[in-house]
Amino acid sequence: MIQLRRGQGRHRGGDAGAGIETLHAFSFGGFYDPQNVRFGSLAACNEERLRPGAGFAEHAHRDMEIVTWVLDGELTHEDSAGHTETVRPGDVAHLSAGTGIRHVERNAGPAPLTFLQMWLLPAAPGGPPSYEVVRGIADGTPLAVERAAAVLHLRRLRAGERTALPDAPWVYVHVARGTVRIGTEPALAEPGDAARIAGCEDLDLTAREPAEALVWEMQAAA
C-alpha cells in the first residue's frame, strides 16, 4: 500500500524570531497527531531551514539514531564526545545517541541552510554514542543504521531514469529534488513529498525530471 503525503501538509514549527523554520512530517515536540507518530522505525523527518547565524543550542539525545542530509548551505555539528564537523550537500551524517550525548547544530556559514533530519528508534536501548560523516556519498551507496534495522539508499536519477525500490516491510521515500512517479501511482511526487509504503514489493521509482530521493528500507517497527 502506497500512501503519498504532500510536503505542503507538513506541520510548520520552529522559531521565526531566531531564524529557524521547521517542517514536520511526523508528530514532533509540541505537535502531536496520534495517527501520525511514526512509520516503521522512522519517528521524525524534519526539514530545517536556518538563516546565517541561527542554530540549536546544546541539547541532549539518547536512544535515537539521527541521520542528517544537507540540501543547501553548511551545517556545523559539535558534540560532547569531541566531534566538530561541517556537513555539506552530498555528505550524510549519522549520530547514534546510545546512552546519551549532547550536541549543538548551527549555521555558521554565510548562506541560508536547509537540511533534512531523520530520527529512527533503535531496536534496543543503550550502547555507546557515536558520530560519523560520510563525505560525498555516491548514488546508490547504502548507509546501514544497524541499531534501527534500517538502510538509507540515496537515489539520484536522470530524467526518465528508473530504479527499483527495496522489497521490505516498510519503505519511506522522501523526494528532495525533482519530480518522480512511485510505482504506477497516477500522482507525481514533488520536492517535500513523501511516500509511505507498507509491504513494498516489486515497485520502482521513475524520474520525470532530474531528481534526488532518500529511500529508507526498514525491517523493524522498533
Short mmCIF file of C-alpha atoms in Angstrom, two decimals:
data_model
loop_
_atom_site.label_atom_id
_atom_site.label_comp_id
_atom_site.label_asym_id
_atom_site.label_seq_id
_atom_site.Cartn_x
_atom_site.Cartn_y
_atom_site.Cartn_z
CA MET A 1 0.00 0.00 0.00
CA ILE A 2 1.37 3.42 -1.02
CA GLN A 3 0.40 6.47 0.99
CA LEU A 4 1.59 9.70 -0.62
CA ARG A 5 1.81 12.68 1.73
CA ARG A 6 2.29 16.15 0.33
CA GLY A 7 5.03 18.41 1.60
CA GLN A 8 2.66 21.35 1.99
CA GLY A 9 0.69 19.30 4.52
CA ARG A 10 3.59 19.11 6.96
CA HIS A 11 3.26 20.91 10.30
CA ARG A 12 5.14 24.21 10.43
CA GLY A 13 7.15 24.91 13.55
CA GLY A 14 10.44 26.44 14.61
CA ASP A 15 11.22 29.93 15.88
CA ALA A 16 10.89 32.68 13.29
CA GLY A 17 12.50 35.25 15.59
CA ALA A 18 15.59 33.05 15.92
CA GLY A 19 15.74 32.41 12.17
CA ILE A 20 14.54 28.80 12.34
CA GLU A 21 11.71 27.27 10.33
CA THR A 22 10.85 23.57 10.62
CA LEU A 23 8.53 21.35 8.59
CA HIS A 24 7.49 18.20 10.48
CA ALA A 25 6.38 15.08 8.60
CA PHE A 26 5.52 13.30 11.89
CA SER A 27 4.37 14.26 15.39
CA PHE A 28 7.25 16.13 16.99
CA GLY A 29 7.74 18.32 20.06
CA GLY A 30 4.59 20.31 20.74
CA PHE A 31 2.89 18.99 17.59
CA TYR A 32 1.06 15.73 18.26
CA ASP A 33 -1.16 13.75 15.93
CA PRO A 34 -1.94 10.28 17.35
CA GLN A 35 -2.47 9.00 13.79
CA ASN A 36 0.97 10.20 12.68
CA VAL A 37 3.51 9.14 15.28
CA ARG A 38 5.92 7.05 13.20
CA PHE A 39 6.28 4.71 10.23
CA GLY A 40 8.34 1.58 10.71
CA SER A 41 11.26 2.68 12.89
CA LEU A 42 11.17 6.23 11.48
CA ALA A 43 9.91 8.65 14.13
CA ALA A 44 10.80 12.01 12.55
CA CYS A 45 11.60 13.55 9.20
CA ASN A 46 12.14 17.27 9.75
CA GLU A 47 13.11 19.81 7.14
CA GLU A 48 15.07 22.52 8.95
CA ARG A 49 15.69 25.97 7.47
CA LEU A 50 18.21 28.17 9.30
CA ARG A 51 19.31 31.66 8.39
CA PRO A 52 23.04 32.51 8.78
CA GLY A 53 23.99 32.57 12.46
CA ALA A 54 20.92 30.61 13.58
CA GLY A 55 21.09 27.26 15.30
CA PHE A 56 20.01 24.88 18.03
CA ALA A 57 21.71 25.43 21.39
CA GLU A 58 23.28 22.47 23.18
CA HIS A 59 20.72 19.75 23.84
CA ALA A 60 20.75 16.07 24.71
CA HIS A 61 19.70 12.88 22.93
CA ARG A 62 19.63 9.25 23.96
CA ASP A 63 18.37 6.02 22.42
CA MET A 64 17.88 7.57 18.99
CA GLU A 65 19.52 7.19 15.58
CA ILE A 66 19.68 10.59 13.82
CA VAL A 67 20.62 10.87 10.14
CA THR A 68 21.16 14.28 8.52
CA TRP A 69 21.18 15.22 4.83
CA VAL A 70 22.05 18.79 3.81
CA LEU A 71 20.18 20.24 0.84
CA ASP A 72 21.75 23.72 0.75
CA GLY A 73 24.37 25.51 2.83
CA GLU A 74 26.62 24.12 5.57
CA LEU A 75 25.70 22.58 8.93
CA THR A 76 28.16 22.77 11.82
CA HIS A 77 27.91 19.98 14.40
CA GLU A 78 29.68 19.94 17.78
CA ASP A 79 29.08 17.30 20.45
CA SER A 80 30.10 16.26 23.95
CA ALA A 81 32.20 13.38 22.56
CA GLY A 82 34.57 15.93 20.98
CA HIS A 83 33.38 15.81 17.38
CA THR A 84 33.32 19.05 15.40
CA GLU A 85 32.25 18.65 11.78
CA THR A 86 30.85 20.69 8.91
CA VAL A 87 28.28 18.78 6.87
CA ARG A 88 27.72 19.91 3.28
CA PRO A 89 25.48 18.85 0.38
CA GLY A 90 26.46 15.35 -0.69
CA ASP A 91 27.55 14.34 2.84
CA VAL A 92 25.43 12.20 5.13
CA ALA A 93 25.85 12.38 8.92
CA HIS A 94 24.81 9.71 11.41
CA LEU A 95 24.54 10.38 15.15
CA SER A 96 23.90 7.27 17.24
CA ALA A 97 22.89 8.73 20.61
CA GLY A 98 23.12 5.48 22.57
CA THR A 99 23.28 6.03 26.34
CA GLY A 100 23.40 9.78 25.83
CA ILE A 101 25.18 12.60 24.02
CA ARG A 102 24.85 16.38 23.88
CA HIS A 103 25.34 18.43 20.73
CA VAL A 104 24.99 21.82 19.06
CA GLU A 105 23.81 22.36 15.48
CA ARG A 106 24.14 25.75 13.79
CA ASN A 107 24.51 27.60 10.54
CA ALA A 108 27.98 29.11 10.82
CA GLY A 109 28.13 29.83 7.08
CA PRO A 110 27.22 32.95 5.09
CA ALA A 111 24.25 31.43 3.22
CA PRO A 112 20.87 30.04 4.29
CA LEU A 113 20.96 26.41 5.40
CA THR A 114 18.36 23.74 4.62
CA PHE A 115 18.73 20.18 5.83
CA LEU A 116 16.67 17.06 6.44
CA GLN A 117 16.97 15.31 9.76
CA MET A 118 15.53 11.84 10.18
CA TRP A 119 15.16 10.13 13.56
CA LEU A 120 14.88 6.36 13.93
CA LEU A 121 14.10 4.33 17.04
CA PRO A 122 16.67 1.64 17.88
CA ALA A 123 15.56 -1.94 18.39
CA ALA A 124 17.15 -1.95 21.86
CA PRO A 125 18.25 0.90 24.17
CA GLY A 126 21.79 1.69 25.25
CA GLY A 127 25.13 1.28 23.59
CA PRO A 128 27.97 3.79 23.25
CA PRO A 129 27.20 7.03 21.40
CA SER A 130 28.94 7.66 18.07
CA TYR A 131 29.04 10.16 15.23
CA GLU A 132 30.24 9.80 11.64
CA VAL A 133 30.07 11.76 8.40
CA VAL A 134 30.28 10.02 5.03
CA ARG A 135 31.67 12.57 2.60
CA GLY A 136 30.32 12.82 -0.93
CA ILE A 137 28.26 9.66 -0.74
CA ALA A 138 27.78 8.13 -4.17
CA ASP A 139 24.44 7.41 -5.78
CA GLY A 140 23.10 4.06 -4.66
CA THR A 141 25.57 3.68 -1.79
CA PRO A 142 23.63 2.30 1.20
CA LEU A 143 24.05 3.64 4.72
CA ALA A 144 23.21 0.97 7.27
CA VAL A 145 21.73 2.09 10.58
CA GLU A 146 22.16 -1.22 12.31
CA ARG A 147 20.62 -0.36 15.68
CA ALA A 148 17.35 0.51 13.92
CA ALA A 149 17.48 -2.38 11.40
CA ALA A 150 17.28 0.21 8.63
CA VAL A 151 19.19 1.16 5.49
CA LEU A 152 19.20 4.55 3.75
CA HIS A 153 19.53 4.49 -0.04
CA LEU A 154 20.31 7.68 -1.94
CA ARG A 155 18.86 7.81 -5.43
CA ARG A 156 19.92 10.47 -7.95
CA LEU A 157 18.06 9.97 -11.22
CA ARG A 158 18.26 11.47 -14.69
CA ALA A 159 15.04 12.45 -16.46
CA GLY A 160 13.25 9.24 -17.48
CA GLU A 161 15.54 7.02 -15.42
CA ARG A 162 14.00 4.25 -13.32
CA THR A 163 15.29 2.48 -10.22
CA ALA A 164 13.92 -0.37 -8.14
CA LEU A 165 12.72 0.27 -4.62
CA PRO A 166 13.83 -2.25 -1.99
CA ASP A 167 11.45 -5.04 -1.04
CA ALA A 168 10.86 -4.51 2.67
CA PRO A 169 8.08 -4.39 5.29
CA TRP A 170 8.39 -0.59 5.46
CA VAL A 171 9.80 1.74 2.81
CA TYR A 172 9.80 5.53 3.14
CA VAL A 173 10.62 7.71 0.11
CA HIS A 174 11.32 11.42 0.58
CA VAL A 175 11.68 13.49 -2.57
CA ALA A 176 14.45 16.03 -2.08
CA ARG A 177 14.64 17.42 -5.63
CA GLY A 178 12.79 16.96 -8.91
CA THR A 179 9.62 15.03 -9.66
CA VAL A 180 9.14 11.26 -9.55
CA ARG A 181 6.48 8.62 -10.02
CA ILE A 182 6.27 5.82 -7.47
CA GLY A 183 5.19 2.54 -8.98
CA THR A 184 2.14 3.11 -11.16
CA GLU A 185 0.64 5.80 -8.93
CA PRO A 186 -1.08 8.45 -11.09
CA ALA A 187 0.04 11.31 -8.84
CA LEU A 188 3.59 12.58 -9.16
CA ALA A 189 5.71 13.22 -6.07
CA GLU A 190 7.48 16.59 -5.84
CA PRO A 191 10.11 18.10 -3.51
CA GLY A 192 8.99 17.77 0.10
CA ASP A 193 6.52 14.99 -0.70
CA ALA A 194 6.97 11.56 0.88
CA ALA A 195 5.57 8.09 0.25
CA ARG A 196 4.98 5.55 3.00
CA ILE A 197 4.87 2.04 1.57
CA ALA A 198 3.84 -0.89 3.74
CA GLY A 199 4.85 -4.28 2.35
CA CYS A 200 6.87 -2.85 -0.52
CA GLU A 201 7.38 -5.40 -3.29
CA ASP A 202 8.25 -5.07 -6.98
CA LEU A 203 7.92 -1.28 -7.06
CA ASP A 204 10.12 1.25 -8.79
CA LEU A 205 10.82 4.95 -8.86
CA THR A 206 10.79 6.86 -12.16
CA ALA A 207 12.08 10.40 -12.58
CA ARG A 208 10.08 12.78 -14.71
CA GLU A 209 12.98 15.26 -14.48
CA PRO A 210 16.39 15.08 -12.78
CA ALA A 211 15.58 14.04 -9.21
CA GLU A 212 17.06 13.14 -5.84
CA ALA A 213 15.25 10.90 -3.38
CA LEU A 214 16.08 9.46 0.03
CA VAL A 215 14.76 5.92 0.41
CA TRP A 216 14.53 4.19 3.80
CA GLU A 217 14.38 0.42 3.87
CA MET A 218 13.17 -0.73 7.31
CA GLN A 219 12.88 -4.24 8.67
CA ALA A 220 11.50 -3.42 12.13
CA ALA A 221 8.93 -1.08 13.65
CA ALA A 222 11.01 -0.64 16.86
#
